[in-house]
PDB file of C-alpha atoms in Angstrom:
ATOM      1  CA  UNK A 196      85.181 131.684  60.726  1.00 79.00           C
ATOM      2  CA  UNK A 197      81.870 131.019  62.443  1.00 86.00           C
ATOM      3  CA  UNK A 198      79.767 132.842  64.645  1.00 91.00           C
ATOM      4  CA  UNK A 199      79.902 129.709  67.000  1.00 91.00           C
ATOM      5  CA  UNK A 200      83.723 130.293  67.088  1.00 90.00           C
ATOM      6  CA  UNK A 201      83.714 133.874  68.605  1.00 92.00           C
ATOM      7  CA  UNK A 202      80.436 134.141  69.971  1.00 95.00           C
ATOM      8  CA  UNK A 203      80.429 134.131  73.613  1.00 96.00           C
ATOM      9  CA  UNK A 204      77.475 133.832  76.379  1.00 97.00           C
ATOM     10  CA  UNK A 205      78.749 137.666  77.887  1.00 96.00           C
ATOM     11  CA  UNK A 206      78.559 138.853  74.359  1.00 97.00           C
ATOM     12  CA  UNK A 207      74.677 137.507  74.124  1.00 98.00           C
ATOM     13  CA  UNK A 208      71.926 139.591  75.368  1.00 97.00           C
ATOM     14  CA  UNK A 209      68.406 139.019  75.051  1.00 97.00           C
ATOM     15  CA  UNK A 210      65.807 141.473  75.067  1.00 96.00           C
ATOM     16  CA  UNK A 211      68.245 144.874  75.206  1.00 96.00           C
ATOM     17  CA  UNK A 212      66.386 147.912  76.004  1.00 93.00           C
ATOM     18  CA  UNK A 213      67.218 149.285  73.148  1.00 90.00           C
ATOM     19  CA  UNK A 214      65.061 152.295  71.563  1.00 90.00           C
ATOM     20  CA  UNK A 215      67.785 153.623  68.972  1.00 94.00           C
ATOM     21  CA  UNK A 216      70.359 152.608  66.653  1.00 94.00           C
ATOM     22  CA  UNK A 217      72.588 155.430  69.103  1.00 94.00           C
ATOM     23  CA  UNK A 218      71.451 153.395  72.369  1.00 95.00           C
ATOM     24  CA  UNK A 219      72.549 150.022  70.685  1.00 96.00           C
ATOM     25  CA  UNK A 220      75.507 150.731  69.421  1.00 96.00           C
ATOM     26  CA  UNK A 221      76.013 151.762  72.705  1.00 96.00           C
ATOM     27  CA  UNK A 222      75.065 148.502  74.326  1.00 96.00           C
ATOM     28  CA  UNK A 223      76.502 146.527  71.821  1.00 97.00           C
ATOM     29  CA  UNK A 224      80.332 148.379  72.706  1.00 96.00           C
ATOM     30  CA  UNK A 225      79.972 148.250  76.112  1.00 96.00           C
ATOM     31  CA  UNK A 226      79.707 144.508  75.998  1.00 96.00           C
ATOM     32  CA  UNK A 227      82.735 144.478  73.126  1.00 96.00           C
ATOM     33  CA  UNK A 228      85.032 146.156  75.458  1.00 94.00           C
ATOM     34  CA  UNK A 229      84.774 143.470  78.120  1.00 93.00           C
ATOM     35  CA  UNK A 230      86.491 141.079  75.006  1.00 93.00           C
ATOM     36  CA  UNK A 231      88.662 143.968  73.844  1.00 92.00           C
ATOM     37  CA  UNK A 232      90.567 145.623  77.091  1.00 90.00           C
ATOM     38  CA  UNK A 233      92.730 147.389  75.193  1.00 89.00           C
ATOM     39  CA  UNK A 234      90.112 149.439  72.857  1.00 91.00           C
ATOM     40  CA  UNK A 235      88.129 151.825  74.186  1.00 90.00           C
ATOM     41  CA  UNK A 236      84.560 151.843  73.819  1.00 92.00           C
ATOM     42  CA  UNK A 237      85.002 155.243  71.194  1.00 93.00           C
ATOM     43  CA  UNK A 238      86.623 153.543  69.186  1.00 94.00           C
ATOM     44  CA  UNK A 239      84.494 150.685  69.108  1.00 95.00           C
ATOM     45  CA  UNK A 240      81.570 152.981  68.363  1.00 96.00           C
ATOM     46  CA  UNK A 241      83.613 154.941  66.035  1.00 95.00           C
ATOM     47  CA  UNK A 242      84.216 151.660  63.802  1.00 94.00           C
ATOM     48  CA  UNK A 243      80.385 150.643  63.826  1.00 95.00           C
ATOM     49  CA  UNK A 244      79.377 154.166  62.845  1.00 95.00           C
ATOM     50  CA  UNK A 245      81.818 154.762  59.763  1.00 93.00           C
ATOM     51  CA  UNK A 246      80.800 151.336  58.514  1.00 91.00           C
ATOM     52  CA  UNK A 247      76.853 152.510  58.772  1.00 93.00           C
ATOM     53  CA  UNK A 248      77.871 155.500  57.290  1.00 93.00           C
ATOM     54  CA  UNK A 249      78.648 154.155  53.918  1.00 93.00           C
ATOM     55  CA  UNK A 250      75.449 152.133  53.868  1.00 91.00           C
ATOM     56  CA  UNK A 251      73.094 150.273  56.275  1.00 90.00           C
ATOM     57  CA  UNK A 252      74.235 147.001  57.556  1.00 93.00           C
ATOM     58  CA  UNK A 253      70.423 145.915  57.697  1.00 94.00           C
ATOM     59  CA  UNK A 254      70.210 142.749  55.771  1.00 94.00           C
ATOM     60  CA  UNK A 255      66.104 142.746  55.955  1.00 94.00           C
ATOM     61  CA  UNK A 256      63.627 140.585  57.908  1.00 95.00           C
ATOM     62  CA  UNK A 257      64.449 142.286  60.904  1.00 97.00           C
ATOM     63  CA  UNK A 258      68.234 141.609  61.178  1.00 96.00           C
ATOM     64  CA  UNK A 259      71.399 143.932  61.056  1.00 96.00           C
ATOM     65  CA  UNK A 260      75.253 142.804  61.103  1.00 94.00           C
ATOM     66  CA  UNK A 261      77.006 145.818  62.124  1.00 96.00           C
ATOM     67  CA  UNK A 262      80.751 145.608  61.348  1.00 93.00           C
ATOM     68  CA  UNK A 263      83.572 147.289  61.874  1.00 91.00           C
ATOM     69  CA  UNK A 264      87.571 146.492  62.240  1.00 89.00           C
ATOM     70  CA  UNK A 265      89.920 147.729  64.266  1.00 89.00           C
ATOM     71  CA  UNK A 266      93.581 149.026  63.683  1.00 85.00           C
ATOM     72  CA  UNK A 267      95.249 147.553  67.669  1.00 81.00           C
ATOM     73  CA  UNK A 268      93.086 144.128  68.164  1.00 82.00           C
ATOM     74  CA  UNK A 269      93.915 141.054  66.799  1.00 83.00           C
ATOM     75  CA  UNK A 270      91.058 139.109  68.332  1.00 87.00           C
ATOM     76  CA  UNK A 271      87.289 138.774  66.635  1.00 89.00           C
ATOM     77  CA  UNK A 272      84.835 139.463  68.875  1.00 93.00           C
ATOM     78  CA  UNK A 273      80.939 138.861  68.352  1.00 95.00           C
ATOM     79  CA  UNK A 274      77.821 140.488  69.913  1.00 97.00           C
ATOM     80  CA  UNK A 275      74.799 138.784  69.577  1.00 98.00           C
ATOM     81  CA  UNK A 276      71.661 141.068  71.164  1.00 98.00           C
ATOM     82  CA  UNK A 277      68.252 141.160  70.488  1.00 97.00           C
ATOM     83  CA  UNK A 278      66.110 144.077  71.456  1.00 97.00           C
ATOM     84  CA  UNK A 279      62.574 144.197  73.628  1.00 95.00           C
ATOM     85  CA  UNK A 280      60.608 146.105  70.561  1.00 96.00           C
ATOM     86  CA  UNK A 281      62.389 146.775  66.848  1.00 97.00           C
ATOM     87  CA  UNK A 282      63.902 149.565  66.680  1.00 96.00           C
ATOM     88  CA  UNK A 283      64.334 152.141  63.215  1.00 95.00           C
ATOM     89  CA  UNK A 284      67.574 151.041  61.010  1.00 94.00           C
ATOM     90  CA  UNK A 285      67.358 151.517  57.295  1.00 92.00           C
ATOM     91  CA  UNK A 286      67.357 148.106  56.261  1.00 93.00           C
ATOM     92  CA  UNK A 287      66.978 147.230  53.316  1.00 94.00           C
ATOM     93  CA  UNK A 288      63.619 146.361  53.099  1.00 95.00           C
ATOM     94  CA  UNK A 289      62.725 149.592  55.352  1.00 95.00           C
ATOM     95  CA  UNK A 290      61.594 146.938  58.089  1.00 96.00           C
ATOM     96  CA  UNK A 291      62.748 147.727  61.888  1.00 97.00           C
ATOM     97  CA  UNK A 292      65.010 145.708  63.191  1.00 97.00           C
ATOM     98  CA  UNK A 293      65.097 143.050  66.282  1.00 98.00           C
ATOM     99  CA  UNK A 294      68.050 140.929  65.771  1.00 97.00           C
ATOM    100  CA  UNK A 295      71.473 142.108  66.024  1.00 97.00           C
ATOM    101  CA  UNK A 296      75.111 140.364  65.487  1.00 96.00           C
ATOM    102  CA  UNK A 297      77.582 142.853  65.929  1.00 96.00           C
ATOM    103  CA  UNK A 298      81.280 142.073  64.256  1.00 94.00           C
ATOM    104  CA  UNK A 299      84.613 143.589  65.608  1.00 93.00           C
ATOM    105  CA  UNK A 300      87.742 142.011  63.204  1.00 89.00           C
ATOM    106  CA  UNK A 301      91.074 143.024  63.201  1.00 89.00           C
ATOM    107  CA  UNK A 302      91.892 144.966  59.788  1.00 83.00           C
ATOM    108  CA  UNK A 303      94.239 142.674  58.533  1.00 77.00           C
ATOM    109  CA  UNK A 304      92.058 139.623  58.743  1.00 69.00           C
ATOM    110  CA  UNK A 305      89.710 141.171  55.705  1.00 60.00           C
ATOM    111  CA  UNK A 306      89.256 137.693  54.404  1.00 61.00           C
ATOM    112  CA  UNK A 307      87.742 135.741  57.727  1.00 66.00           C
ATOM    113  CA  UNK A 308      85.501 138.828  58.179  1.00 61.00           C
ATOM    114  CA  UNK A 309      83.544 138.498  54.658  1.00 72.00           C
ATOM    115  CA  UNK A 310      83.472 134.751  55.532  1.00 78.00           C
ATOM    116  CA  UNK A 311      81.958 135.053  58.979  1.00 82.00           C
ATOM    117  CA  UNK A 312      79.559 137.849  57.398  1.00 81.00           C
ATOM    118  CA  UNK A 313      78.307 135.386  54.936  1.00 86.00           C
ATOM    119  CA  UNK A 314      78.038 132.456  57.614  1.00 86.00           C
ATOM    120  CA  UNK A 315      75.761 134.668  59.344  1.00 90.00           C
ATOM    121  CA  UNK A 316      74.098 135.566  56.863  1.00 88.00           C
ATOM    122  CA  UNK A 317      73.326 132.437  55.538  1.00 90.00           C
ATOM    123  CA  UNK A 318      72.724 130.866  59.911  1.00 92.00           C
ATOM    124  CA  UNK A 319      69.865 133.685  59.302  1.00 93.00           C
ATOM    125  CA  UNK A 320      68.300 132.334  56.199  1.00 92.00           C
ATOM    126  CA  UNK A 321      66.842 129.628  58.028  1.00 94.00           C
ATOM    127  CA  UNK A 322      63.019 131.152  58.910  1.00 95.00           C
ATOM    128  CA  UNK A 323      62.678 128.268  62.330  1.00 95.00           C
ATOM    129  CA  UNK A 324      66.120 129.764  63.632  1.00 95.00           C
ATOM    130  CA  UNK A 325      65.163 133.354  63.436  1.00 96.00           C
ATOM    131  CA  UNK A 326      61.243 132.354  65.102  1.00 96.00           C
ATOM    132  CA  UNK A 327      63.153 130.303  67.989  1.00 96.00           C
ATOM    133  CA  UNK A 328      65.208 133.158  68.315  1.00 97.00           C
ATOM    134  CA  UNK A 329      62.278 135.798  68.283  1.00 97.00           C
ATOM    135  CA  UNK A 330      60.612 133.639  71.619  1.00 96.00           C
ATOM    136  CA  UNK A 331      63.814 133.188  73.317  1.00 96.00           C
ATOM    137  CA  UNK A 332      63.379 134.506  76.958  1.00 95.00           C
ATOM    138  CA  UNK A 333      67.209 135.057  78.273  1.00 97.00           C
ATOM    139  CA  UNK A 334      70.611 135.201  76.975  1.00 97.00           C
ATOM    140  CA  UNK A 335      71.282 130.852  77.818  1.00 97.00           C
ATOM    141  CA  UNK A 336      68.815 130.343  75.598  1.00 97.00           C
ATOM    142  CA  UNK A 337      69.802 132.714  72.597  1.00 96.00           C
ATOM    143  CA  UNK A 338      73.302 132.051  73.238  1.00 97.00           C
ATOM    144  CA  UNK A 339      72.629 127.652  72.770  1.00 96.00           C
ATOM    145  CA  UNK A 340      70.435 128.783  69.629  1.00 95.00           C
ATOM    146  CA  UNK A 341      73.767 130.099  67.791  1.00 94.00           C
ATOM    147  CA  UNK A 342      75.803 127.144  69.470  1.00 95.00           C
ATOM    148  CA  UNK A 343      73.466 124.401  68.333  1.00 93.00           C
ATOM    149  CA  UNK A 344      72.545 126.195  64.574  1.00 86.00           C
ATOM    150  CA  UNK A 345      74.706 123.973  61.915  1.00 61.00           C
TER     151      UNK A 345
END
């Protein structure tokens, strides 16, 4: 699965104002529980923070995937957010962090989620996409950056 797939405009915010890892995760559930009714946004939080618990999700350069999956959904949802200034999250090159894709998979769908982690992954190997991304000014424009990346 790509991010293009479950990666919606509501889901994209540019420019969160964002000054913790606490404060994102907060943003980043708030805007998963608009896709996911039936979850609360606890839970939500609860399934980002055990998964940061075991280790950071900060890949380095400035970008984090936080993942988690959930025991009642059986829809993928994708936030996309990037923040105003980069905020502290123990990547793994000790770098803050600006650029956020946040993953909520259903727990039986184990397989798609390491596949859409490494599509990401790899969509944020390419140096131009993560600049263009870096100047982008509102969510259209950060949103047609994912939609248009091959």
């Amino acid at each position: 699965m790509k991010l293009q797939d479950i990666l919606t405009l509501d889901c994209t915010i540019c420019a969160a104002p964002a000054s913790s890892k606490k404060r994102l995760f907060d943003t980043i559930c708030d805007a998963a529980s608009r896709k996911l009714p039936e979850i609360n946004q606890h839970d939500l939080l609860q399934s980002l923070t055990q998964r940061e618990q075991m280790g950071s999700t900060g890949i380095g350069n400035g970008i984090a995937i936080p993942h988690g999956r959930l025991t009642n959904s059986k829809q993928a949802v994708a936030v996309f957010i990037t923040t105003e200034n980069p905020i502290s999250f123990d990547a793994i090159d000790n770098r803050p962090v600006d650029i956020f894709v946040a993953l909520f998979v259903p727990e039986d769908c184990c397989k798609d989620h390491l596949s859409t982690l490494q599509n990401i992954a790899q969509l944020f190997s390419d140096k131009k996409i993560v600049k263009n991304i870096r100047k982008c000014q509102d969510n259209h424009q950060l949103f047609d950056i994912i939609q248009e990346a091959s």
